[in-house]
Amino acid sequence: MNVKMTAVRARWGDIGRIVDLVTAALSPTDLGAWLVPDERRRHAILAAVARIWTEHALLFGDAFLLADGTAATVWFHRYRPIPPPARYADRLALAAGELQDRFLRFDQALNARRPTEAHNHLALLAAPGPAGPRRAAAILAGAQRWMDTLCLPTYAEAFTDADRELFRRHGYSHRDAFPVGDDATTHSMWRLSPFWTGRSGRNAGSPVRRPLVVPRNGPVRGWALR
């Protein structure tokens, strides 16, 4: 693999670059338009919220960049409960204003279907631009190799058919589908580490599914996009 396509672990100083990638990837999508309908404000709001969660992931997970800075993944280590970001309600209100309820609805929909058993969660995968598919495959492969050494399953949410196919090619199995936003459907994906020693040796195994119940005032855990 070309050195420019090598995945490297991100540091705190890389947060700005990761936020730029996430914002560029999400802004033109239907999900980005639903979260922030006003195109003039979309970039700034999505960037502010992405920064909250990227910072939080570097405290409770990991992030990876391609060596040339053109794609990124952000992960949470969910082998124990993770608190919401510090001052999350205040920061989200400042970032999203009157749109904060949309982000909360999105957070809650994802949280309601997230596995309860220990796993690593791929929360963000961003590879914008014409070469996005190739870069997405490279960053996922590189980050996944490192995550596999942690001997836990990995979980991801796919928002497009392209996402589902990408994850499938990298060993993920489809778990279930559930609604987010007004019209979008998310597909949850599950992958066992080759070193996994849990209940099942088959990648098709997955946690018990739960019905989608969106609590009105429940804790918010995270959000994801591709």
mmCIF file of C-alpha atoms in Angstrom:
data_model
loop_
_atom_site.group_PDB
_atom_site.id
_atom_site.type_symbol
_atom_site.label_atom_id
_atom_site.label_comp_id
_atom_site.label_asym_id
_atom_site.label_seq_id
_atom_site.Cartn_x
_atom_site.Cartn_y
_atom_site.Cartn_z
ATOM 1 C CA MET A 1 0.000 0.000 0.000
ATOM 2 C CA ASN A 2 1.253 3.471 -0.795
ATOM 3 C CA VAL A 3 2.508 5.324 2.294
ATOM 4 C CA LYS A 4 -0.112 8.021 1.673
ATOM 5 C CA MET A 5 -2.809 5.385 2.170
ATOM 6 C CA THR A 6 -1.462 4.224 5.544
ATOM 7 C CA ALA A 7 -3.725 4.790 8.553
ATOM 8 C CA VAL A 8 -2.098 6.490 11.546
ATOM 9 C CA ARG A 9 -3.517 7.161 14.999
ATOM 10 C CA ALA A 10 -4.695 10.727 15.403
ATOM 11 C CA ARG A 11 -3.669 13.062 18.188
ATOM 12 C CA TRP A 12 -5.359 16.021 19.834
ATOM 13 C CA GLY A 13 -3.760 18.381 17.335
ATOM 14 C CA ASP A 14 -5.486 16.494 14.500
ATOM 15 C CA ILE A 15 -9.005 17.285 15.714
ATOM 16 C CA GLY A 16 -9.406 20.258 13.376
ATOM 17 C CA ARG A 17 -8.518 18.155 10.339
ATOM 18 C CA ILE A 18 -10.910 15.383 11.371
ATOM 19 C CA VAL A 19 -13.712 17.887 11.895
ATOM 20 C CA ASP A 20 -13.094 19.348 8.434
ATOM 21 C CA LEU A 21 -13.317 15.879 6.862
ATOM 22 C CA VAL A 22 -16.481 14.938 8.752
ATOM 23 C CA THR A 23 -18.163 18.220 7.859
ATOM 24 C CA ALA A 24 -17.229 17.954 4.182
ATOM 25 C CA ALA A 25 -18.527 14.382 4.045
ATOM 26 C CA LEU A 26 -21.803 15.040 5.862
ATOM 27 C CA SER A 27 -22.827 18.441 4.493
ATOM 28 C CA PRO A 28 -23.988 17.290 1.019
ATOM 29 C CA THR A 29 -25.938 14.259 2.296
ATOM 30 C CA ASP A 30 -29.655 13.899 3.026
ATOM 31 C CA LEU A 31 -28.798 13.357 6.691
ATOM 32 C CA GLY A 32 -26.806 16.588 6.814
ATOM 33 C CA ALA A 33 -29.698 18.449 5.200
ATOM 34 C CA TRP A 34 -32.153 17.032 7.723
ATOM 35 C CA LEU A 35 -29.956 17.936 10.687
ATOM 36 C CA VAL A 36 -29.390 21.479 9.380
ATOM 37 C CA PRO A 37 -31.928 22.464 6.669
ATOM 38 C CA ASP A 38 -30.402 25.917 6.157
ATOM 39 C CA GLU A 39 -27.528 25.354 3.740
ATOM 40 C CA ARG A 40 -25.918 28.653 4.722
ATOM 41 C CA ARG A 41 -25.578 27.530 8.353
ATOM 42 C CA ARG A 42 -25.021 23.833 7.739
ATOM 43 C CA HIS A 43 -21.246 23.756 7.574
ATOM 44 C CA ALA A 44 -20.683 25.769 10.751
ATOM 45 C CA ILE A 45 -23.229 23.835 12.825
ATOM 46 C CA LEU A 46 -22.106 20.397 11.666
ATOM 47 C CA ALA A 47 -18.489 21.324 12.321
ATOM 48 C CA ALA A 48 -19.232 22.511 15.842
ATOM 49 C CA VAL A 49 -21.108 19.326 16.737
ATOM 50 C CA ALA A 50 -18.503 17.097 15.083
ATOM 51 C CA ARG A 51 -15.837 18.786 17.196
ATOM 52 C CA ILE A 52 -17.709 17.953 20.402
ATOM 53 C CA TRP A 53 -17.792 14.242 19.570
ATOM 54 C CA THR A 54 -14.290 14.037 18.110
ATOM 55 C CA GLU A 55 -12.822 15.576 21.242
ATOM 56 C CA HIS A 56 -14.855 13.172 23.350
ATOM 57 C CA ALA A 57 -13.638 10.189 21.321
ATOM 58 C CA LEU A 58 -10.014 11.043 21.965
ATOM 59 C CA LEU A 59 -10.797 10.781 25.682
ATOM 60 C CA PHE A 60 -12.856 7.571 25.462
ATOM 61 C CA GLY A 61 -11.696 5.936 22.230
ATOM 62 C CA ASP A 62 -9.414 6.449 19.249
ATOM 63 C CA ALA A 63 -9.245 8.248 15.931
ATOM 64 C CA PHE A 64 -7.272 7.472 12.779
ATOM 65 C CA LEU A 65 -6.254 9.474 9.721
ATOM 66 C CA LEU A 66 -4.795 8.454 6.415
ATOM 67 C CA ALA A 67 -1.208 9.643 6.366
ATOM 68 C CA ASP A 68 -2.076 12.244 3.723
ATOM 69 C CA GLY A 69 -4.967 13.577 5.840
ATOM 70 C CA THR A 70 -7.717 12.764 3.333
ATOM 71 C CA ALA A 71 -9.889 10.376 5.399
ATOM 72 C CA ALA A 72 -10.607 9.691 9.043
ATOM 73 C CA THR A 73 -12.354 7.316 11.416
ATOM 74 C CA VAL A 74 -13.449 8.031 14.979
ATOM 75 C CA TRP A 75 -14.109 5.243 17.476
ATOM 76 C CA PHE A 76 -15.450 4.792 21.009
ATOM 77 C CA HIS A 77 -14.266 1.947 23.261
ATOM 78 C CA ARG A 78 -17.592 0.772 24.668
ATOM 79 C CA TYR A 79 -16.416 -1.889 27.092
ATOM 80 C CA ARG A 80 -17.840 0.228 29.913
ATOM 81 C CA PRO A 81 -20.426 3.034 30.131
ATOM 82 C CA ILE A 82 -19.250 6.284 28.534
ATOM 83 C CA PRO A 83 -20.511 9.564 29.969
ATOM 84 C CA PRO A 84 -21.781 12.304 27.646
ATOM 85 C CA PRO A 85 -19.291 15.028 26.755
ATOM 86 C CA ALA A 86 -18.630 17.589 29.448
ATOM 87 C CA ARG A 87 -21.290 20.341 29.420
ATOM 88 C CA TYR A 88 -22.879 18.604 26.434
ATOM 89 C CA ALA A 89 -26.284 20.255 26.726
ATOM 90 C CA ASP A 90 -24.736 23.713 26.860
ATOM 91 C CA ARG A 91 -22.260 23.050 24.058
ATOM 92 C CA LEU A 92 -24.913 21.529 21.796
ATOM 93 C CA ALA A 93 -27.267 24.432 22.408
ATOM 94 C CA LEU A 94 -24.483 26.876 21.573
ATOM 95 C CA ALA A 95 -23.528 24.936 18.433
ATOM 96 C CA ALA A 96 -26.966 24.093 17.037
ATOM 97 C CA GLY A 97 -29.334 26.629 18.592
ATOM 98 C CA GLU A 98 -32.956 25.859 17.815
ATOM 99 C CA LEU A 99 -31.846 22.756 15.860
ATOM 100 C CA GLN A 100 -30.457 20.988 18.912
ATOM 101 C CA ASP A 101 -33.596 18.836 19.190
ATOM 102 C CA ARG A 102 -32.814 17.294 15.802
ATOM 103 C CA PHE A 103 -29.370 16.262 16.988
ATOM 104 C CA LEU A 104 -30.853 14.917 20.219
ATOM 105 C CA ARG A 105 -33.427 12.873 18.295
ATOM 106 C CA PHE A 106 -30.651 11.492 16.129
ATOM 107 C CA ASP A 107 -28.475 10.678 19.150
ATOM 108 C CA GLN A 108 -31.331 8.945 20.920
ATOM 109 C CA ALA A 109 -32.351 6.868 17.894
ATOM 110 C CA LEU A 110 -28.801 5.548 17.538
ATOM 111 C CA ASN A 111 -28.375 4.977 21.260
ATOM 112 C CA ALA A 112 -31.593 2.989 21.490
ATOM 113 C CA ARG A 113 -30.240 0.338 19.081
ATOM 114 C CA ARG A 114 -26.604 0.277 20.166
ATOM 115 C CA PRO A 115 -25.376 -3.087 21.508
ATOM 116 C CA THR A 116 -25.181 -3.457 25.260
ATOM 117 C CA GLU A 117 -22.279 -5.906 25.280
ATOM 118 C CA ALA A 118 -18.664 -4.746 25.125
ATOM 119 C CA HIS A 119 -17.553 -3.548 21.687
ATOM 120 C CA ASN A 120 -15.674 -0.859 19.802
ATOM 121 C CA HIS A 121 -17.967 1.583 18.037
ATOM 122 C CA LEU A 122 -17.096 3.149 14.694
ATOM 123 C CA ALA A 123 -18.890 6.445 15.226
ATOM 124 C CA LEU A 124 -17.524 8.498 12.320
ATOM 125 C CA LEU A 125 -16.024 7.574 8.963
ATOM 126 C CA ALA A 126 -15.301 10.481 6.644
ATOM 127 C CA ALA A 127 -13.673 10.322 3.218
ATOM 128 C CA PRO A 128 -15.001 13.236 1.132
ATOM 129 C CA GLY A 129 -14.173 13.992 -2.482
ATOM 130 C CA PRO A 130 -14.058 12.094 -5.782
ATOM 131 C CA ALA A 131 -11.600 9.515 -4.405
ATOM 132 C CA GLY A 132 -13.778 8.983 -1.337
ATOM 133 C CA PRO A 133 -14.614 5.282 -1.874
ATOM 134 C CA ARG A 134 -10.963 4.288 -2.242
ATOM 135 C CA ARG A 135 -9.912 6.383 0.741
ATOM 136 C CA ALA A 136 -12.802 5.107 2.851
ATOM 137 C CA ALA A 137 -11.717 1.527 2.167
ATOM 138 C CA ALA A 138 -8.117 2.357 3.052
ATOM 139 C CA ILE A 139 -8.865 4.127 6.335
ATOM 140 C CA LEU A 140 -11.359 1.474 7.412
ATOM 141 C CA ALA A 141 -8.925 -1.363 6.662
ATOM 142 C CA GLY A 142 -6.089 0.342 8.518
ATOM 143 C CA ALA A 143 -8.130 1.319 11.550
ATOM 144 C CA GLN A 144 -9.875 -2.055 11.673
ATOM 145 C CA ARG A 145 -6.559 -3.899 11.850
ATOM 146 C CA TRP A 146 -5.699 -1.969 14.995
ATOM 147 C CA MET A 147 -9.165 -2.388 16.496
ATOM 148 C CA ASP A 148 -9.083 -6.141 15.909
ATOM 149 C CA THR A 149 -6.077 -6.421 18.234
ATOM 150 C CA LEU A 150 -8.287 -5.214 21.097
ATOM 151 C CA CYS A 151 -10.163 -8.541 20.845
ATOM 152 C CA LEU A 152 -13.651 -7.010 20.902
ATOM 153 C CA PRO A 153 -16.385 -6.947 18.255
ATOM 154 C CA THR A 154 -16.840 -3.720 16.323
ATOM 155 C CA TYR A 155 -20.145 -2.006 15.570
ATOM 156 C CA ALA A 156 -21.071 0.608 12.975
ATOM 157 C CA GLU A 157 -24.140 2.344 11.541
ATOM 158 C CA ALA A 158 -24.485 2.518 7.760
ATOM 159 C CA PHE A 159 -26.595 5.325 6.288
ATOM 160 C CA THR A 160 -26.257 4.481 2.587
ATOM 161 C CA ASP A 161 -26.065 1.400 0.386
ATOM 162 C CA ALA A 162 -22.440 2.282 -0.315
ATOM 163 C CA ASP A 163 -21.723 2.241 3.418
ATOM 164 C CA ARG A 164 -23.343 -1.166 3.805
ATOM 165 C CA GLU A 165 -21.319 -2.598 0.933
ATOM 166 C CA LEU A 166 -18.082 -1.109 2.301
ATOM 167 C CA PHE A 167 -18.664 -2.628 5.725
ATOM 168 C CA ARG A 168 -19.711 -5.943 4.227
ATOM 169 C CA ARG A 169 -16.448 -6.140 2.270
ATOM 170 C CA HIS A 170 -14.561 -5.583 5.518
ATOM 171 C CA GLY A 171 -16.231 -8.433 7.369
ATOM 172 C CA TYR A 172 -19.289 -6.757 8.885
ATOM 173 C CA SER A 173 -22.650 -8.537 9.015
ATOM 174 C CA HIS A 174 -26.005 -6.801 8.831
ATOM 175 C CA ARG A 175 -27.717 -6.659 12.219
ATOM 176 C CA ASP A 176 -30.950 -4.708 11.736
ATOM 177 C CA ALA A 177 -32.463 -1.546 10.259
ATOM 178 C CA PHE A 178 -34.183 1.314 12.055
ATOM 179 C CA PRO A 179 -35.437 4.826 11.267
ATOM 180 C CA VAL A 180 -33.576 8.041 12.047
ATOM 181 C CA GLY A 181 -34.756 11.541 11.284
ATOM 182 C CA ASP A 182 -37.948 11.859 9.259
ATOM 183 C CA ASP A 183 -37.299 9.602 6.267
ATOM 184 C CA ALA A 184 -33.843 8.018 6.630
ATOM 185 C CA THR A 185 -33.130 4.407 7.542
ATOM 186 C CA THR A 186 -29.964 3.288 9.286
ATOM 187 C CA HIS A 187 -28.486 -0.204 9.085
ATOM 188 C CA SER A 188 -26.486 -1.456 12.046
ATOM 189 C CA MET A 189 -23.466 -3.634 11.262
ATOM 190 C CA TRP A 190 -21.459 -6.013 13.455
ATOM 191 C CA ARG A 191 -17.987 -7.532 13.080
ATOM 192 C CA LEU A 192 -16.103 -9.978 15.287
ATOM 193 C CA SER A 193 -12.374 -9.612 15.802
ATOM 194 C CA PRO A 194 -10.335 -12.570 14.512
ATOM 195 C CA PHE A 195 -9.062 -12.773 18.102
ATOM 196 C CA TRP A 196 -12.559 -12.675 19.608
ATOM 197 C CA THR A 197 -13.126 -15.322 22.301
ATOM 198 C CA GLY A 198 -16.728 -14.466 23.164
ATOM 199 C CA ARG A 199 -19.915 -16.502 22.913
ATOM 200 C CA SER A 200 -19.848 -17.031 19.169
ATOM 201 C CA GLY A 201 -17.116 -17.773 16.676
ATOM 202 C CA ARG A 202 -19.248 -16.660 13.715
ATOM 203 C CA ASN A 203 -19.328 -13.102 12.496
ATOM 204 C CA ALA A 204 -23.069 -13.441 11.950
ATOM 205 C CA GLY A 205 -23.558 -13.491 15.698
ATOM 206 C CA SER A 206 -24.807 -10.242 17.160
ATOM 207 C CA PRO A 207 -26.225 -8.902 20.405
ATOM 208 C CA VAL A 208 -29.868 -9.216 21.285
ATOM 209 C CA ARG A 209 -31.874 -6.651 19.342
ATOM 210 C CA ARG A 210 -33.939 -4.142 21.208
ATOM 211 C CA PRO A 211 -37.054 -2.302 20.057
ATOM 212 C CA LEU A 212 -36.564 1.315 19.149
ATOM 213 C CA VAL A 213 -37.698 3.378 22.111
ATOM 214 C CA VAL A 214 -36.616 6.999 22.058
ATOM 215 C CA PRO A 215 -36.617 8.335 25.630
ATOM 216 C CA ARG A 216 -37.782 11.910 25.961
ATOM 217 C CA ASN A 217 -35.148 12.840 28.511
ATOM 218 C CA GLY A 218 -32.766 9.922 28.350
ATOM 219 C CA PRO A 219 -28.967 10.249 28.248
ATOM 220 C CA VAL A 220 -27.418 10.993 24.888
ATOM 221 C CA ARG A 221 -24.405 8.860 23.975
ATOM 222 C CA GLY A 222 -23.260 9.683 20.480
ATOM 223 C CA TRP A 223 -23.882 10.147 16.790
ATOM 224 C CA ALA A 224 -22.402 8.744 13.652
ATOM 225 C CA LEU A 225 -22.179 9.396 9.968
ATOM 226 C CA ARG A 226 -20.455 8.323 6.854
#
